[in-house]
Short mmCIF file of C-alpha atoms in Angstrom, two decimals:
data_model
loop_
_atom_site.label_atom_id
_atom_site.label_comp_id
_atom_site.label_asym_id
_atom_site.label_seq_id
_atom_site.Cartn_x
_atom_site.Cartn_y
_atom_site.Cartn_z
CA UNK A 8 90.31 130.91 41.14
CA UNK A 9 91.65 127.46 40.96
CA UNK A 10 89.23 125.67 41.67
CA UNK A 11 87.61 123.81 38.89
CA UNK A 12 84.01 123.69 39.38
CA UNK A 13 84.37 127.39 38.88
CA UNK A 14 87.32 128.12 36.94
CA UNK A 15 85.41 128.86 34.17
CA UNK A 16 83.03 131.41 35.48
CA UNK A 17 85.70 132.72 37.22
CA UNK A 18 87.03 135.41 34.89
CA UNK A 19 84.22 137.92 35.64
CA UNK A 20 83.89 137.27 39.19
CA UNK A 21 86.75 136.73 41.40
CA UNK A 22 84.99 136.36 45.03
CA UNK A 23 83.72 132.80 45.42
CA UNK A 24 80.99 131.09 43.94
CA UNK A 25 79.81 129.79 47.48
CA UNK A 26 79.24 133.01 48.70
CA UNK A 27 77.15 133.94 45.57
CA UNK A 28 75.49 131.41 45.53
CA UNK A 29 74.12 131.69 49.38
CA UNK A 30 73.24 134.80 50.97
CA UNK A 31 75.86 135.94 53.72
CA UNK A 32 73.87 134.98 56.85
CA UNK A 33 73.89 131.44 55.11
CA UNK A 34 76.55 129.23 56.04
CA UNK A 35 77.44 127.13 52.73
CA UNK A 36 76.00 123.44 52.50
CA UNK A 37 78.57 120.81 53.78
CA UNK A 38 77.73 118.83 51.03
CA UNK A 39 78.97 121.62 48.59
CA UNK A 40 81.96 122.13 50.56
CA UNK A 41 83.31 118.25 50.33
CA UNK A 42 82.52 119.14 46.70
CA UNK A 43 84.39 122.09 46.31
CA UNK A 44 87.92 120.40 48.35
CA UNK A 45 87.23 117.34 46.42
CA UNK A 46 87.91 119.40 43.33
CA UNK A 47 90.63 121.34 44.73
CA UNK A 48 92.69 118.51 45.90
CA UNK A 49 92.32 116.20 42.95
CA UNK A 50 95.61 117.48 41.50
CA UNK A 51 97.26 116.65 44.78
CA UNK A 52 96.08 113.44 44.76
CA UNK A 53 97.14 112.53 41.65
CA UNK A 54 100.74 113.75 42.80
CA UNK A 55 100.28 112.09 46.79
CA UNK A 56 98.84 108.54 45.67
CA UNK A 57 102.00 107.25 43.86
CA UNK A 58 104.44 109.57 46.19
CA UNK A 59 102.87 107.93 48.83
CA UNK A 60 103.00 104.45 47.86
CA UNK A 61 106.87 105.39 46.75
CA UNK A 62 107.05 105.96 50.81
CA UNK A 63 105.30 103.05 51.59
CA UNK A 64 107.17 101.19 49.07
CA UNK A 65 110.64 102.63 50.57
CA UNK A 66 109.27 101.44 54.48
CA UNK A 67 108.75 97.78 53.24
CA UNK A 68 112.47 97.26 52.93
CA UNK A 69 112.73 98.24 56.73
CA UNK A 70 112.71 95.19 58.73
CA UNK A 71 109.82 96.86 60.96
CA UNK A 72 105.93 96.43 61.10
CA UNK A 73 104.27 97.74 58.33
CA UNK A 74 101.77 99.61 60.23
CA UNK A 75 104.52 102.09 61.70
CA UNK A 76 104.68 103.51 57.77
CA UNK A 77 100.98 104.15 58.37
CA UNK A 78 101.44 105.90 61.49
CA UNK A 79 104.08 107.93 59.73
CA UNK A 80 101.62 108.92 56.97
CA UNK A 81 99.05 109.93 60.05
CA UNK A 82 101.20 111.76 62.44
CA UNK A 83 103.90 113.09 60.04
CA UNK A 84 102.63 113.94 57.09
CA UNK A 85 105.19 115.70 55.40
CA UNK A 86 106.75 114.34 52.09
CA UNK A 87 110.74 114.74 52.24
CA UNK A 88 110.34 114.92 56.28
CA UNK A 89 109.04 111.32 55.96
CA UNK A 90 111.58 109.87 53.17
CA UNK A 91 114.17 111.31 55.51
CA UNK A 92 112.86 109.94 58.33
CA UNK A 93 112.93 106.52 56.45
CA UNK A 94 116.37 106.74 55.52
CA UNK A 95 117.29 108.09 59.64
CA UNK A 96 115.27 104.76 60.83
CA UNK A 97 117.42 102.46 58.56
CA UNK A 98 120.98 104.14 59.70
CA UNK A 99 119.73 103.43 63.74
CA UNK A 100 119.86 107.52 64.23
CA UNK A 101 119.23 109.10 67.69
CA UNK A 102 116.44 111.15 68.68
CA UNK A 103 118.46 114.03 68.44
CA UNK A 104 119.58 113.96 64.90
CA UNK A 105 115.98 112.82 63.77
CA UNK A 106 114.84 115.73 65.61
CA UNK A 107 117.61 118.46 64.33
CA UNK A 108 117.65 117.11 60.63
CA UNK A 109 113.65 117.11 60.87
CA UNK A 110 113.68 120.71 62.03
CA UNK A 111 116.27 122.00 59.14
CA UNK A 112 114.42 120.04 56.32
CA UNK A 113 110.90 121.82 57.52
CA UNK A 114 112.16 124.73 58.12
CA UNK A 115 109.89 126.37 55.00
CA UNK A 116 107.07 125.54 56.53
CA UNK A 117 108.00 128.65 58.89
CA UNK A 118 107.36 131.12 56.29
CA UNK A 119 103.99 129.61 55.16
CA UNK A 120 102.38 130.19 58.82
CA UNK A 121 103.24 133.70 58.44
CA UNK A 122 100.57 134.06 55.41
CA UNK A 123 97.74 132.62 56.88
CA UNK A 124 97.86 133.68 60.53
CA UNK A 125 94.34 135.78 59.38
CA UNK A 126 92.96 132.86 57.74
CA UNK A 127 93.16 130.69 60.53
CA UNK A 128 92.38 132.81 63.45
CA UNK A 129 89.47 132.20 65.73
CA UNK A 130 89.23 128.53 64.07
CA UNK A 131 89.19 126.73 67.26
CA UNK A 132 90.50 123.09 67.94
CA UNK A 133 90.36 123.00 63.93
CA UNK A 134 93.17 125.40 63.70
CA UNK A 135 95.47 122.39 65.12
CA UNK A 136 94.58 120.21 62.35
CA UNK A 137 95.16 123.28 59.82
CA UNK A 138 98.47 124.20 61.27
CA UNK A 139 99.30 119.79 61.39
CA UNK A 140 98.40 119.40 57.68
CA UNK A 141 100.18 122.69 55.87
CA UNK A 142 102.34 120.61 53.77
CA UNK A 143 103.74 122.53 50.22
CA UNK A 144 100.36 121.21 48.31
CA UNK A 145 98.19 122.34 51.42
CA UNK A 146 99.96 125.14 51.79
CA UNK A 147 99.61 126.25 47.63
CA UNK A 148 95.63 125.21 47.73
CA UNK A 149 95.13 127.04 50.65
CA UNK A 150 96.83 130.45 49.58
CA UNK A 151 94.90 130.17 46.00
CA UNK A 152 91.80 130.34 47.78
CA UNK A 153 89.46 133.21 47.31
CA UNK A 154 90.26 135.51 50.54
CA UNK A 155 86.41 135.30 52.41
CA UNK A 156 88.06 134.47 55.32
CA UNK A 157 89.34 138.05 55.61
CA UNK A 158 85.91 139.50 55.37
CA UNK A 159 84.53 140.83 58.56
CA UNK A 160 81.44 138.59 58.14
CA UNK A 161 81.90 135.62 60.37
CA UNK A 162 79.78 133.46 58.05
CA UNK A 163 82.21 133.56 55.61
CA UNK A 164 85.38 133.62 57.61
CA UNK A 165 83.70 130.31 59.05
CA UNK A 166 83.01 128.89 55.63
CA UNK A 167 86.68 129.69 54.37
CA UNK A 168 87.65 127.64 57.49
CA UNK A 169 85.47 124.89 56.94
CA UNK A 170 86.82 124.27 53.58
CA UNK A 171 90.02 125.18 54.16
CA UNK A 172 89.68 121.54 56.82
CA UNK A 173 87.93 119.84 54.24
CA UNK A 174 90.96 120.28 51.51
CA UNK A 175 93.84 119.75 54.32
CA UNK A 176 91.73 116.32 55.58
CA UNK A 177 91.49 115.13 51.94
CA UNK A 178 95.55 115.97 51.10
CA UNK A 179 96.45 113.61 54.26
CA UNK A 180 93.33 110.95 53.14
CA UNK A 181 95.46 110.91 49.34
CA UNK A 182 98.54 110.48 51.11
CA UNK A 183 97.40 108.02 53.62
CA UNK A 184 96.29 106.26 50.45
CA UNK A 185 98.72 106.14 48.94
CA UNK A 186 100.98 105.20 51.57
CA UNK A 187 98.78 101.65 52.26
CA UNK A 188 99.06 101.13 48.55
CA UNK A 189 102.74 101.06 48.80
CA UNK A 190 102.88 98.92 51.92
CA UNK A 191 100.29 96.44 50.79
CA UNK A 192 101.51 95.89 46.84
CA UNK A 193 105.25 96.74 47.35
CA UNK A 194 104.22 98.12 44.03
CA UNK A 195 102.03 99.37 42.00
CA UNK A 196 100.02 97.50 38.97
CA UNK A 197 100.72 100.20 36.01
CA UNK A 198 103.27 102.06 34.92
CA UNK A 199 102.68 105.63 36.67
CA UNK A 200 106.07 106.33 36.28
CA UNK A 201 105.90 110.48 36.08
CA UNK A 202 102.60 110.56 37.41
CA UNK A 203 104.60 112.81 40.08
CA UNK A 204 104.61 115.37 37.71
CA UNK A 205 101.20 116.66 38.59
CA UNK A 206 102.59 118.26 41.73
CA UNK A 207 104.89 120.54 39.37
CA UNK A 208 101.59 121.43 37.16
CA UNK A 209 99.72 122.03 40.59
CA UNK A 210 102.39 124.50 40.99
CA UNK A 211 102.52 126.05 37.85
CA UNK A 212 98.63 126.59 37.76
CA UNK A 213 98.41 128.12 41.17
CA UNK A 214 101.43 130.24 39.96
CA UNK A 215 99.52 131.85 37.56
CA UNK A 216 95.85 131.94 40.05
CA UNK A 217 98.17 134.09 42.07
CA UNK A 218 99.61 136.43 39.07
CA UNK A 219 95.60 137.01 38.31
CA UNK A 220 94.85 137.65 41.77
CA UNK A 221 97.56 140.09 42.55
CA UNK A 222 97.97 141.28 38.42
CA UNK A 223 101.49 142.68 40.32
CA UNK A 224 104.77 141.84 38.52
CA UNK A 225 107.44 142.49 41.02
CA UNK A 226 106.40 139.61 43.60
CA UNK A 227 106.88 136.98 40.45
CA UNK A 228 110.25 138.63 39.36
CA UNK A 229 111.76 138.21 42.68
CA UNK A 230 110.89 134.79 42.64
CA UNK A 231 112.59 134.20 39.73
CA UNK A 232 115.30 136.01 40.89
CA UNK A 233 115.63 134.98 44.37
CA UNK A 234 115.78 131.16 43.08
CA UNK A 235 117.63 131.92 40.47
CA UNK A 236 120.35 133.15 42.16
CA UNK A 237 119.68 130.18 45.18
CA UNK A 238 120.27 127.35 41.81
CA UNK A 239 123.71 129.36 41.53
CA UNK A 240 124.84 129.95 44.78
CA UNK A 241 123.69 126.75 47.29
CA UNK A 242 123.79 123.44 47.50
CA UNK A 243 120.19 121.46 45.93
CA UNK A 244 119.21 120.11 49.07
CA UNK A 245 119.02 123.75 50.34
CA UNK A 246 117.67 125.22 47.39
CA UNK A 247 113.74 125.77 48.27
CA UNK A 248 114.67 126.96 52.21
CA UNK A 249 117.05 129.48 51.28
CA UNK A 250 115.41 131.02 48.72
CA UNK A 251 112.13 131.33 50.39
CA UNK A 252 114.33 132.69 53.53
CA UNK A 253 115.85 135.32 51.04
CA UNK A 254 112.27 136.53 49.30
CA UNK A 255 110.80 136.65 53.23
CA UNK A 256 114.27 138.59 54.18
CA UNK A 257 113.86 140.80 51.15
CA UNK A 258 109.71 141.85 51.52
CA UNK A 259 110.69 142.41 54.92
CA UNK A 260 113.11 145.00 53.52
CA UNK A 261 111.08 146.17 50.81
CA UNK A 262 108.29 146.87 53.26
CA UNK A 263 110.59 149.00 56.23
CA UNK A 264 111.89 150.86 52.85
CA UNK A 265 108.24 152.16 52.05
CA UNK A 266 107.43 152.71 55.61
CA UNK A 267 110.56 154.75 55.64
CA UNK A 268 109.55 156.77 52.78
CA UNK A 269 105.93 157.43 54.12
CA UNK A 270 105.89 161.10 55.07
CA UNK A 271 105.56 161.44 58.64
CA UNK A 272 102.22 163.26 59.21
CA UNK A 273 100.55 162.97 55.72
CA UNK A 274 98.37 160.12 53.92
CA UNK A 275 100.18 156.83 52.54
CA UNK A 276 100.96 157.97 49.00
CA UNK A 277 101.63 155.50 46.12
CA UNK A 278 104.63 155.92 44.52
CA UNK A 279 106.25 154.75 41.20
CA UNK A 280 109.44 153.77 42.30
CA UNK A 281 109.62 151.56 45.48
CA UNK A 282 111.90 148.53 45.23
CA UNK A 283 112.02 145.73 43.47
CA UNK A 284 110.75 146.69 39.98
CA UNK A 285 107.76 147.99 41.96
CA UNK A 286 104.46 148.81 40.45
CA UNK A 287 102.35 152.10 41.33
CA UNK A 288 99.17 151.75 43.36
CA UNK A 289 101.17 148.48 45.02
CA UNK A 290 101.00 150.14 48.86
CA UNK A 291 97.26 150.94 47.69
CA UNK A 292 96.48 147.55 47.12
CA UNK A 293 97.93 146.37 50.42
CA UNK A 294 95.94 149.05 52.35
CA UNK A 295 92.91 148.28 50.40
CA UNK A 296 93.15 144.62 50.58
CA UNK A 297 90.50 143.44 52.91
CA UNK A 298 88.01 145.93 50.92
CA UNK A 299 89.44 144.39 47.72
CA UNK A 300 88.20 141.29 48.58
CA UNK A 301 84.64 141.83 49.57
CA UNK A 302 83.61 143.29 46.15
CA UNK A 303 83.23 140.95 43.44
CA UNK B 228 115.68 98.90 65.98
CA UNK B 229 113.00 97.75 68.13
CA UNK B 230 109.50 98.93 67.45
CA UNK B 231 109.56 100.77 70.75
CA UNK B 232 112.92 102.71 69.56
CA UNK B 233 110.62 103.54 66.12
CA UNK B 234 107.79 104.39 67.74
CA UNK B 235 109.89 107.01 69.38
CA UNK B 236 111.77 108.36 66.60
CA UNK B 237 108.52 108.33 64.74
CA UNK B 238 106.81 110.71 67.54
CA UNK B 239 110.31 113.12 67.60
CA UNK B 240 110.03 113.21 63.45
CA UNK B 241 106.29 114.32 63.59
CA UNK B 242 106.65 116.65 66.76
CA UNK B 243 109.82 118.53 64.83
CA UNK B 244 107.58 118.73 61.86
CA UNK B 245 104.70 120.00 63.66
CA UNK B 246 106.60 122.89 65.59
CA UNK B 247 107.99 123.69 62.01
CA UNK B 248 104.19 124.64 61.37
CA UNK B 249 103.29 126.08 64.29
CA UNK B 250 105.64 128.49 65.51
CA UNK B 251 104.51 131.60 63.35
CA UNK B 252 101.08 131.11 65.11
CA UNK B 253 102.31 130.27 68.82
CA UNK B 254 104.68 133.74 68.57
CA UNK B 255 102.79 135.91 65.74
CA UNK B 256 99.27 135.02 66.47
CA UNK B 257 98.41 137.62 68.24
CA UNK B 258 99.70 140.68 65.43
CA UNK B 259 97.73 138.59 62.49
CA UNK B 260 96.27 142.51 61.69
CA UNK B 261 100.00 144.05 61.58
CA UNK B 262 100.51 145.83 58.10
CA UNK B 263 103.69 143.74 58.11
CA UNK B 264 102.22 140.42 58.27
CA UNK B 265 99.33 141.51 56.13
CA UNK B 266 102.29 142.50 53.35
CA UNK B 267 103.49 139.36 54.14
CA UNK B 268 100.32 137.66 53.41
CA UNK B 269 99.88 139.21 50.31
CA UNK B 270 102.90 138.57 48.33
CA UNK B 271 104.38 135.28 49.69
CA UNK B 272 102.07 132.76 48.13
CA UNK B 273 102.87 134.06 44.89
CA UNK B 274 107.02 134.24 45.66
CA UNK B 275 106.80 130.57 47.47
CA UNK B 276 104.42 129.21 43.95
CA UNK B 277 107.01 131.07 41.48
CA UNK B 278 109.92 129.23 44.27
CA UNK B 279 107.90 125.96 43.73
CA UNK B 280 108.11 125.60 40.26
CA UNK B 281 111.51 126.94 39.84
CA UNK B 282 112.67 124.13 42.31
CA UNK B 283 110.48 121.36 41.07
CA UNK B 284 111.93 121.96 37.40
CA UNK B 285 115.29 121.68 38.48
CA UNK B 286 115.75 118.21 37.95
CA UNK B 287 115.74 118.83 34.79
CA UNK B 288 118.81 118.02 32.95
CA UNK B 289 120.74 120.10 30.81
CA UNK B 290 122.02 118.70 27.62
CA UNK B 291 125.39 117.23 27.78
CA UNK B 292 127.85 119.46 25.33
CA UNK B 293 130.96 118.60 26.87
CA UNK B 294 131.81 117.04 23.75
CA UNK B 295 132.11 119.84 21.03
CA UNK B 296 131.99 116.72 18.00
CA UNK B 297 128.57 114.78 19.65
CA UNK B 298 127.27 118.40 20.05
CA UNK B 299 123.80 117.38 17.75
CA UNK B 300 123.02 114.25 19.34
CA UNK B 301 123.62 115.68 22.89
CA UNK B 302 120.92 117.93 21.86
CA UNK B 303 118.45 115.05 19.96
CA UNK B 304 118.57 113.09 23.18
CA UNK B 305 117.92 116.02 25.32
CA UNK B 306 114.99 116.52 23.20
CA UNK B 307 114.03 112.82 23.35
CA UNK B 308 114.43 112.55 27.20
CA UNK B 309 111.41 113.44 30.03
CA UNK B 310 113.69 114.50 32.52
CA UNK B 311 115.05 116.93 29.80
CA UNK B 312 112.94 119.43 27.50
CA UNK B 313 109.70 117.18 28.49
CA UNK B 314 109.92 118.74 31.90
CA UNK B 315 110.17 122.03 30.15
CA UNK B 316 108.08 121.41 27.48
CA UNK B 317 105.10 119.86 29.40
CA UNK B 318 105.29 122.83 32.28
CA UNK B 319 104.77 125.48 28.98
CA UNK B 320 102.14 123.46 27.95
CA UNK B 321 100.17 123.54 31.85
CA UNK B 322 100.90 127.14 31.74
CA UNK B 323 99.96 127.81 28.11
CA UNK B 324 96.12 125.36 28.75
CA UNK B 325 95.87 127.30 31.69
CA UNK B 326 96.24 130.48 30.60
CA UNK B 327 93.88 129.80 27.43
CA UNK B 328 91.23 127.54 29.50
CA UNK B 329 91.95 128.17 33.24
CA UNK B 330 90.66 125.01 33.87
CA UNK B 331 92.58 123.44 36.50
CA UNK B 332 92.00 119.99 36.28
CA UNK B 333 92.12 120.36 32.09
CA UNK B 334 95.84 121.96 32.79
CA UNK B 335 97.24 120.17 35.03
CA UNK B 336 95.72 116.68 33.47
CA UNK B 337 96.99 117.09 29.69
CA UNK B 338 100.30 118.52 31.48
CA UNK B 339 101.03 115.64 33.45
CA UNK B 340 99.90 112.75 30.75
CA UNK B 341 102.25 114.32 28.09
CA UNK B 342 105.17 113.78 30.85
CA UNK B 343 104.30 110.41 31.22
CA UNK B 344 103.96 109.17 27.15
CA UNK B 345 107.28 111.55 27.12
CA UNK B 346 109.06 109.58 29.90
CA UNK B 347 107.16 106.14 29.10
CA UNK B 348 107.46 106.38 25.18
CA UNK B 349 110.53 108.20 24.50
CA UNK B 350 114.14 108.34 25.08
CA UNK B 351 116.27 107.43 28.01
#
C-alpha cells in the first residue's frame, strides 16, 4: 500500500502491517498509529504547507484581520473553496452567491462520500470530523488505505477509523500551517516555487496503489477516457466535476447492465464481455470483496 | 466589509462545503451494504486518482507551433520549460520510481525536486 513505512514489504502482503503485527483482539498502539498518518500525509504536507501559505499570502491583501484567514483554514478547509472564497470576500459578495458558488465548486466531494459510507460507519462523533476533513488529498489517502475497516472484526474496523482521524487531523494541521506561514511572512524565505507539484505525484502514486489493488484495467481506461473527453468538451474550471459526474453516471450504468444480464434464478456468473473493456472474474471480485480483503 | 459581514460569509463558505461532504452519508447511510454502493466503492477511487492526475497535468502547456518557420525552437523551449514537458516528464518519472521502488515518499520526493530544479533552473 502507500504507505511508506511499509511500502516495501508490501509486495507479498497486501493486508496491513498493523494488523500483522498485533493479534486481532489487539487494538493497534496509538503511538504506531500517529506513526503510520505521519507517514501517509507527508506528501500532502509538502503540497498543503506552501498552498497554504499561498492562501494566507492571498488573505493579507484583504483589508481584514488576519486571524479570519485562520478561521478559514479551521472551519473550511477546502483548497479552491477557500481561494474562491477569498476572491468572493474582496468583490463584497452576498451570502447567497458565496453559498451557491461554494456548493458548485464542491460539488466532487459528493461522489467521494459515496466510497466510504462502509468505512466510516459506526465511527461515532469522529465520523463528523471524517466527513469535515475529506478534501481531494484526504479523500486519495483515505481510499489507498488497506480495506480493514470492511472486516467484520470490530477491532480492526476501529483501528481503520482511528487512523483514518489521525491522517484527516494531520492534512488540516499541514494546512493550518501553512496558512499562518502565509499570514505571518507574507512570504516565504526560499524559493519553493513548484513545491506544489507534490500533490500531482501524491496522485500519480496512489494511482498506481489503486491499479495494484484492483489489478482491473477497465476502471483506469475510463478514467482516461472520461477526462479525456471532459479536456475536449467543457470549460477548465468544470473539468474535474464533470468528469467525475460522468465516470459515477457511467458505473452506475455499467452496474444496472450486469444486473440486467444476471439470469433470473441462477448464480451470478462472470462473464467476458460486460462493458467498458471489462475484465472476466470483475463481478467475482465485487462479490468477493469483503473476503478479499481479510486474507493476506 | 466589516468583520461581522466576514465572519458570516466565512460560516456560509464552510457550511456549503461541509454539506458538499456530507450529503452521501445523511441520505445513503443507511444502504452502505447495497451491491451498488459497494461497486461504487470499489472502482471510484481508482477513476477519481486516474481523474486527478489527468486534471492536475493539464496545466501543462502545449508547445506553441502556430508558426510553421519557429517550429524547432517552439519545441526547444517546450522542452526547456516546467510548466511544459517537466510536468510530463517529472509525473513519468513518479510513476516510473514508483513502479520500480514503490516507495512513496522516494517517488513522490525525487518527482517533485526534479520539477522544481526544472522550473527554478531552466527555461521560462
Amino acid at each position: 500500500m502507500s504507505s511508506p513505512s511499509t511500502a516495501s514489504t508490501s509486495h507479498a502482503s497486501r493486508g496491513d502491517t498493523t494488523c500483522a503485527d498485533a493479534p486481532p483482539q489487539q487494538p493497534v498502539s496509538g503511538r504506531h498509529l500517529w506513526q503510520q498518518a505521519l507517514n501517509q500525509t507527508l506528501p500532502v504536507m509538502f503540497g498543503y504547507i506552501p498552498l497554504g501559505a499561498a492562501f494566507g499570502v492571498l488573505f493579507t491583501q484583504l483589508p481584514l484581520s488576519p486571524w479570519l484567514g485562520l478561521l478559514m483554514s479551521l472551519v473550511i478547509l477546502a483548497g479552491a473553496g477557500q481561494f474562491l472564497a477569498v476572491a468572493l470576500l474582496g468583490a463584497g459578495a452576498g451570502i447567497t452567491e458565496v453559498f451557491v458558488a461554494t456548493l458548485l465548486l464542491n460539488s466532487r466531494h459528493l461522489f467521494y462520500g459515496l466510497s466510504l459510507l462502509d468505512r466510516f460507519r459506526a465511527a461515532g462523533l469522529g465520523k463528523l470530523y471524517l466527513i469535515f476533513g475529506l478534501t481531494d488529498e484526504t479523500y486519495s489517502l483515505l481510499a489507498s488505505l488497506p480495506r480493514s475497516g470492511e472486516r467484520d472484526d470490530p477491532v480492526a474496523r476501529r483501528d481503520d477509523q482511528r487512523l483514518m482521524l489521525r491522517i484527516t487531523f494531520l492534512n488540516q494541521s499541514w494546512w493550518v500551517l501553512g496558512t499562518l506561514l502565509g499570514l505571518a511572512a507574507g512570504q516565504l524565505s526560499f524559493d519553493s516555487s513548484g513545491i506544489e507539484f507534490a500533490l500531482t505525484a501524491l496522485f500519480v502514486v496512489l494511482g498506481i496503489e489503486q491499479w495494484f489493488a484492483l489489478r482491473e484495467r477497465w476502471p483506469f481506461l475510463l478514467g482516461l477516457l472520461v477526462t479525456f473527453a471532459g479536456l475536449w468538451l467543457l470549460p477548465k474550471d468544470q473539468l474535474l466535476l464533470g468528469s467525475i459526474a460522468a465516470a459515477c453516471a457511467l458505473l452506475l450504468g455499467q452496474y444496472h447492465y450486469q444486473r440486467g444480464k444476471q439470469p433470473p434464478h441462477g448464480k451470478p456468473v462472470p462473464r467476458d464481455d460486460h462493458p467498458p473493456h471489462g475484465k472476466s472474474g470483475a463481478r467475482q471480485t465485487r462479490h468477493n470483496q469483503a473476503s478479499e480483503h481479510t486474507t493476506p | 466589509m466589516t468583520t461581522l459581514h466576514a465572519l458570516l460569509l466565512i460560516a456560509v463558505s464552510a457550511g456549503a462545503t461541509f454539506t458538499t461532504r456530507a450529503l452521501p452519508f445523511v441520505f445513503l447511510s443507511r444502504h452502505s451494504a447495497h451491491p451498488l454502493i459497494l461497486h461504487m466503492g470499489r472502482y471510484l477511487p481508482a477513476i477519481v486518482m486516474v481523474v486527478l492526475i489527468i486534471v492536475s497535468l493539464s496545466a501543462m502547456q502545449l508547445p506553441d507551433l502556430s508558426e510553421s518557420a519557429h517550429r524547432i525552437s517552439a519545441w526547444r523551449s517546450w522542452l526547456e520549460s516546467a510548466e511544459g514537458a517537466g510536468m510530463l516528464v517529472a509525473a513519468a518519472c513518479v510513476a516510473g520510481l514508483h513502479l520500480w521502488r514503490r516507495n512513496a515518499l522516494l517517488s513522490i520526493a525525487v518527482g517533485t525536486g526534479l520539477y522544481m530544479a526544472w522550473l527554478q533552473l531552466g527555461g521560462t
